[in-house]
Coordinates of C-alpha atoms in Angstrom, one line a residue:
X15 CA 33.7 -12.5 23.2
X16 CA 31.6 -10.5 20.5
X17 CA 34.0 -10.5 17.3
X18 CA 34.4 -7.3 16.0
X19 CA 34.3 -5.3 12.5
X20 CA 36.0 -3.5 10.2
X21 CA 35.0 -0.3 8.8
X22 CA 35.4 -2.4 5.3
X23 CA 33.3 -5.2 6.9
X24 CA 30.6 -2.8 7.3
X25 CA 30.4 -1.2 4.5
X26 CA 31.1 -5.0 3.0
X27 CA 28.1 -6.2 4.7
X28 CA 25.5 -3.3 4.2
X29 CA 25.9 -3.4 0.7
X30 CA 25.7 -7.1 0.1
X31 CA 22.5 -6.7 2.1
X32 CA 20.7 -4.0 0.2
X33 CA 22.0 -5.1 -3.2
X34 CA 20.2 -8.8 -2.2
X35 CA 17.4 -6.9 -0.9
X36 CA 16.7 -5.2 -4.3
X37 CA 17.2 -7.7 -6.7
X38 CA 15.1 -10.1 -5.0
X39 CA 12.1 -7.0 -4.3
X40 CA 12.3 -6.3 -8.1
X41 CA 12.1 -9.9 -9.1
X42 CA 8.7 -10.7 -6.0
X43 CA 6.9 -6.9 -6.2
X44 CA 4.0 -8.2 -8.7
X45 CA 3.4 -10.6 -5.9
X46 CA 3.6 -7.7 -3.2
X47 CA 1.6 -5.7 -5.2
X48 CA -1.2 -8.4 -5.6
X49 CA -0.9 -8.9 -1.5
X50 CA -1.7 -5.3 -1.1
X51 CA -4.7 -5.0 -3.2
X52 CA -6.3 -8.1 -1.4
X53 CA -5.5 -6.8 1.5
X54 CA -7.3 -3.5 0.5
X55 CA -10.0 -5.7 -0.8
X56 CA -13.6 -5.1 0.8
X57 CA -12.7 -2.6 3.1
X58 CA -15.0 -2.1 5.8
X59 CA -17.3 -4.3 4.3
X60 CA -18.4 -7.3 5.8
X61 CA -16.9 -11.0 5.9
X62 CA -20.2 -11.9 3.3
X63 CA -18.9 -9.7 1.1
X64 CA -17.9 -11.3 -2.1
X65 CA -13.8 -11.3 -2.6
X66 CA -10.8 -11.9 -5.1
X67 CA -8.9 -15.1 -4.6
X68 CA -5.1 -14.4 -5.8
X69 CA -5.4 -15.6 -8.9
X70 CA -8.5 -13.6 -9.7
X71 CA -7.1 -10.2 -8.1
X72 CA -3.9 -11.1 -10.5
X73 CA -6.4 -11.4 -13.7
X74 CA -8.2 -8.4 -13.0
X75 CA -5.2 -6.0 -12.5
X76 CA -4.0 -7.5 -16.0
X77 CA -6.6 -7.1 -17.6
X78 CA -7.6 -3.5 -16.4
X79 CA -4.7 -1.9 -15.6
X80 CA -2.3 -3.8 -17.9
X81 CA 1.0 -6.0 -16.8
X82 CA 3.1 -2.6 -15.7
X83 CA 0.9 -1.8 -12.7
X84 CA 2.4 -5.0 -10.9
X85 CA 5.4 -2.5 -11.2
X86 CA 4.0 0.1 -9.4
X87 CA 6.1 2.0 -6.5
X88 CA 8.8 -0.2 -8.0
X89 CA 11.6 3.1 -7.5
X90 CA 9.8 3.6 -3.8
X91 CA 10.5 -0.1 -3.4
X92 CA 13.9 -0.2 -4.1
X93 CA 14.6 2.7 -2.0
X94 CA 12.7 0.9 0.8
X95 CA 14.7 -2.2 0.3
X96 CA 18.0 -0.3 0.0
X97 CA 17.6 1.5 3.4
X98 CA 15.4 -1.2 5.2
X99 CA 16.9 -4.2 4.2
X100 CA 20.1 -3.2 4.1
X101 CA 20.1 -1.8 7.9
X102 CA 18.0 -4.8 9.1
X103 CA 19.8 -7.4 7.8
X104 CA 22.8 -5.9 8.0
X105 CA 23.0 -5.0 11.6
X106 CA 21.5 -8.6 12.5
X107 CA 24.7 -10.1 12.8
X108 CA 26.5 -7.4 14.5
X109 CA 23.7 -7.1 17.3
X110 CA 23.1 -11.4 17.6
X111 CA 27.3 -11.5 18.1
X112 CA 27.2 -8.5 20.7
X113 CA 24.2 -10.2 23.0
X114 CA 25.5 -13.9 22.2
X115 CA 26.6 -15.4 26.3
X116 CA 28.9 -17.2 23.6
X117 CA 30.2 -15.2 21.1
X118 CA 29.9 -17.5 18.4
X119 CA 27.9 -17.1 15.9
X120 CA 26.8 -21.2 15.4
X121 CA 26.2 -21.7 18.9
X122 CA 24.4 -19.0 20.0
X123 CA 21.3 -18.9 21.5
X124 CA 17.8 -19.0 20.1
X125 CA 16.5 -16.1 22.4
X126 CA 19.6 -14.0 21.1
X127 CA 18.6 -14.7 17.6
X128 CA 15.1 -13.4 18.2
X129 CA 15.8 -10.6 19.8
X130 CA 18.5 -9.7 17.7
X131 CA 16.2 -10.2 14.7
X132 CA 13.3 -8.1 16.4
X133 CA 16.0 -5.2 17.4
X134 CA 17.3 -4.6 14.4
X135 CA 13.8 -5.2 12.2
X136 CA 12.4 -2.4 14.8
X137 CA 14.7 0.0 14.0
X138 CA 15.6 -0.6 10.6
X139 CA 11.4 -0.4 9.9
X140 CA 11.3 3.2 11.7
X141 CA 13.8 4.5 9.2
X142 CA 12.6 3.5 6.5
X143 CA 8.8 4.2 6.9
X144 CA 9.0 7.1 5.3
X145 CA 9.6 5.0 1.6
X146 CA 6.9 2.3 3.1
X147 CA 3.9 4.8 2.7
X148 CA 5.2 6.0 -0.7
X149 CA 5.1 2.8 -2.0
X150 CA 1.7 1.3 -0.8
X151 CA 0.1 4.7 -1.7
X152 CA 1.5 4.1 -5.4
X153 CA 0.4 0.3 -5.2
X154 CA -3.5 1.2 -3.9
X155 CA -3.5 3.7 -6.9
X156 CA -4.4 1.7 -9.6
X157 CA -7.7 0.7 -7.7
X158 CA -9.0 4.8 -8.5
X159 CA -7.9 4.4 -12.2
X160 CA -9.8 0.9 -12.5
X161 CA -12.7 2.8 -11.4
X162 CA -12.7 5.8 -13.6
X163 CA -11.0 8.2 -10.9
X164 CA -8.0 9.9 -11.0
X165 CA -4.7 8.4 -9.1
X166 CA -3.4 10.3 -6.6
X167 CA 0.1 10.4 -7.6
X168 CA 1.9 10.5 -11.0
X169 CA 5.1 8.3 -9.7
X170 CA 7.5 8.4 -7.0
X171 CA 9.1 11.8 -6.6
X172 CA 5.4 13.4 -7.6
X173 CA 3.9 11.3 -4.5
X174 CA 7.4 12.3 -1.9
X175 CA 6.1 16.3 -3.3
X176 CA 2.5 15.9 -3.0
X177 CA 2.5 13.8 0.5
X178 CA 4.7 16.4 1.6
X179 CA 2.9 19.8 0.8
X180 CA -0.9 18.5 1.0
X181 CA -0.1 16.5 4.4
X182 CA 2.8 17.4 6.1
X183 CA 6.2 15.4 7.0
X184 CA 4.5 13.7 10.0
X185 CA 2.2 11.8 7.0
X186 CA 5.4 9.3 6.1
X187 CA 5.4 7.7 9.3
X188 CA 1.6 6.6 8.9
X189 CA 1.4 3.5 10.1
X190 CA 4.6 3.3 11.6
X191 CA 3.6 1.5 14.7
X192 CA 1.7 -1.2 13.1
X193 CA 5.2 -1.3 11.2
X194 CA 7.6 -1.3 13.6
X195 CA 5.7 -4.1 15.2
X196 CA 5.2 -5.9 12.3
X197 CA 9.2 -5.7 11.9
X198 CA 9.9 -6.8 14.8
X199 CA 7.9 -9.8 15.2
X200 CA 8.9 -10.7 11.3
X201 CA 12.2 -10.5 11.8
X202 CA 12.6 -11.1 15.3
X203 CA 10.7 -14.7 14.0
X204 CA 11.5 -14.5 10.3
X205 CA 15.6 -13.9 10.7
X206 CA 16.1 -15.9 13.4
X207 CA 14.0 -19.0 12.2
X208 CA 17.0 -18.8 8.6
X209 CA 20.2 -18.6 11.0
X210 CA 18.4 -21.3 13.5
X211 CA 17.6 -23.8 11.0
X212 CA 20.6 -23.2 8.7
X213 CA 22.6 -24.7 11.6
X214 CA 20.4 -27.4 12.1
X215 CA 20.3 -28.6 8.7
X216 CA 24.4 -28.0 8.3
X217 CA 24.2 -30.2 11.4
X218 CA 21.9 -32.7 9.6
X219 CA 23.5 -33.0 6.5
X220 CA 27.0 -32.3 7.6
X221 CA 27.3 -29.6 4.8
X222 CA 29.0 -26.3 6.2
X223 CA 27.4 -23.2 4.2
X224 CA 26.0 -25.2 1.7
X225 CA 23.4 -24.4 -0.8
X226 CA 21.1 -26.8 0.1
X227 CA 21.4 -25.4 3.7
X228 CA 20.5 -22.0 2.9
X229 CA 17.6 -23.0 0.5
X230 CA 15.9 -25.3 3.2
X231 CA 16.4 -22.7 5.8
X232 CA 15.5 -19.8 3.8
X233 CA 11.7 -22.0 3.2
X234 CA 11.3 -22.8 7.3
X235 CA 12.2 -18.6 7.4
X236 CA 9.2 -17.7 4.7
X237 CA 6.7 -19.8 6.7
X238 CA 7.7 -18.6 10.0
X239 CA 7.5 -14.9 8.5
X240 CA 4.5 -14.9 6.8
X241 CA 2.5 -16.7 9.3
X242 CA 3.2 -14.4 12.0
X243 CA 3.6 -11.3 9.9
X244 CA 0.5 -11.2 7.5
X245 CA -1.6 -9.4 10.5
X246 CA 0.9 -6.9 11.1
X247 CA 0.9 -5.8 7.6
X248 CA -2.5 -5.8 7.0
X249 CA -2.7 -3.2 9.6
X250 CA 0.4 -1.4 8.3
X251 CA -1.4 -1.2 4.7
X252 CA -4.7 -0.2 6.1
X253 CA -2.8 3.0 8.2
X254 CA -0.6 3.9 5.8
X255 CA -3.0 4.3 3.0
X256 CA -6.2 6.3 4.3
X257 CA -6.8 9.7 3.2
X258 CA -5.6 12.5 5.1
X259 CA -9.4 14.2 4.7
X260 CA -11.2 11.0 5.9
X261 CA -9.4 8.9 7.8
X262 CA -10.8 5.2 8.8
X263 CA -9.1 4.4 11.6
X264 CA -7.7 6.4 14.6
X265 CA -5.0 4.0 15.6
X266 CA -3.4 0.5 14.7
X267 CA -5.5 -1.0 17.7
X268 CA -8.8 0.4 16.8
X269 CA -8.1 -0.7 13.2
X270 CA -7.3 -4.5 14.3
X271 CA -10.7 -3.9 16.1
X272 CA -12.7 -2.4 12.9
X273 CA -11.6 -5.1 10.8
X274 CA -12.3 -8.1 13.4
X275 CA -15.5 -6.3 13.7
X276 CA -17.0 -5.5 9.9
X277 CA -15.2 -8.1 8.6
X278 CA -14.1 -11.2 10.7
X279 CA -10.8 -12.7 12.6
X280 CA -9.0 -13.9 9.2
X281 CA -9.3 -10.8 7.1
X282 CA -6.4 -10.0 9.5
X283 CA -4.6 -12.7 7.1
X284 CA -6.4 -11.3 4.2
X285 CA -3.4 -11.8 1.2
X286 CA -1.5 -14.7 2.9
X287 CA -1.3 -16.5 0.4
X288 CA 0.6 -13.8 -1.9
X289 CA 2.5 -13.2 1.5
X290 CA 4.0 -16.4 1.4
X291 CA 4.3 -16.8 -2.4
X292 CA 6.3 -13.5 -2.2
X293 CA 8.0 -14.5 1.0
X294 CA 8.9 -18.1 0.0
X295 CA 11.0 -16.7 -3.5
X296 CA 12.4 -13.8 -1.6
X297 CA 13.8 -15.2 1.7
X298 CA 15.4 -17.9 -1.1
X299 CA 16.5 -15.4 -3.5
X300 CA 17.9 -13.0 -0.6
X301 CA 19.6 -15.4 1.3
X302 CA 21.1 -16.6 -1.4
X303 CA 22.7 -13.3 -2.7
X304 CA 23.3 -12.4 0.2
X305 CA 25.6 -15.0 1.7
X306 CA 27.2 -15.1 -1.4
X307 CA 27.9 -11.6 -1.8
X308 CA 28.7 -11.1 1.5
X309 CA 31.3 -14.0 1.3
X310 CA 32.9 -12.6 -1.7
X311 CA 33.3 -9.2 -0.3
X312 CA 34.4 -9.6 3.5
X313 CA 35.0 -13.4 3.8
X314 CA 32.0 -13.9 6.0
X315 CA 28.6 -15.0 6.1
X316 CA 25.4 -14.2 8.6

């Protein structure tokens, strides 16, 4: 039987997960930010085309737009985090527990993991698009200053205004597809890889809840995430930041197509690298505080 929740334990929950969320996005974003300019890097050019490893992307973004732009969309960020993470990894224990055959949380199934992880990534991603295109649009920004152009957008609420009068509403869910797909495979994958292996290793070492068990799990969950995930958001970043007046691509399929195309199979895991050097950190950080927040406030854990 699926164990049931409070209204406390809800609220408990939700807030443990977007308060872990944040704090761990603030402490990665100059690694998500250097993802998304190599995975803006030689656009529609072709797979010859000479490119920026991560730590040369990182050296020039110092040097020509100075150490804040690794900051960049950090408000957008931490209202994406706040309303993403919070629903998706909130609601992942509530949904794995409702479709478990066992209704225990340690024993149940992979296949409910994954698709508990994929459900409530899917949703949770469609919400939240809205903040997703603020932020990349603020990230790819600094490439127009770099080269003597003027950025699009002054900050947050100037690009919610501007997006919003020059484009229209339907303009924040750019993209969404490639996102809501990139959620749920991530998460479906990503979430369910953490709980899976946290039980092994607790299993292994014999250690309920421990640290160590969350740390080693939270690794096997970064791999698994970025791995499987890095196409997905290269596609999400390509949608979500083309100009309204020229657009590049008509759909996430015929942009998975330009790119094999002009520029080869593995610039669809352009930036995976800074994917998993952001992914390793975070899943570890937000895990971490998670769990432990989550455990102060209700008495449970994922």
């Amino acid at each position: 039987m699926a164990e049931t929740y409070t209204s406390w334990e809800l609220a408990g929950r939700f807030a443990s997960t977007s308060a872990s969320c944040c704090i761990a996005d603030g402490l990665c974003l100059p690694l998500d930010f250097v993802k998304t300019r190599m995975q803006l890097q030689n656009e529609m050019l072709s797979s010859s085309a000479p490119r920026l490893g991560v730590v040369g992307m990182g050296s020039q973004i110092l040097r020509t737009e100075g150490v804040l732009a690794f900051y960049s969309g950090f408000a957008a960020a931490m209202l994406r985090q706040a309303t993403y993470g919070g629903l998706c990894f909130g609601s992942y224990p509530l949904i794995r527990d409702a479709i478990s055959p066992t209704g225990d949380p340690k024993s149940t199934p992979l296949w409910a993991r994954i698709a508990a992880g994929g459900s409530a990534g899917a949703v949770a991603s469609a919400f939240a698009n809205p903040t997703d295109v603020v932020k990349v649009r603020l990230q790819a920004d600094g490439r127009l200053a770099a080269m003597g152009e003027q950025p699009r957008y002054r900050g947050t609420i100037d690009a919610i205004r501007r997006i919003t009068r020059e484009e229209g509403a339907r303009a924040f869910y750019k993209g969404v597809g490639p996102n809501v797909q990139r959620a749920t495979v991530v998460n479906g994958i990503g979430i369910a890889s953490y709980d899976q292996s946290k039980q092994t290793v607790v299993a292994m070492i014999g250690e309920d809840e421990s640290l160590l068990a969350r740390f080693l799990a939270a690794l096997v969950g970064g791999i698994a995430t970025a791995l499987v995930g890095c196409p997905f958001d290269v596609l999400k970043t390509r949608m979500m930041n083309q100009p309204v007046d020229r657009p590049l691509y008509t759909s996430a399929g015929q942009c998975a197509l330009v790119i094999v195309r002009i520029e080869g199979p593995l610039a669809l895991w352009k930036g995976l690298l800074p994917v998993y050097c952001r992914q390793a950190p975070f899943n570890v950080l937000n895990y971490l505080i998670m769990e432990q927040l989550t455990l102060a406030l209700i008495g449970k854990s994922m």
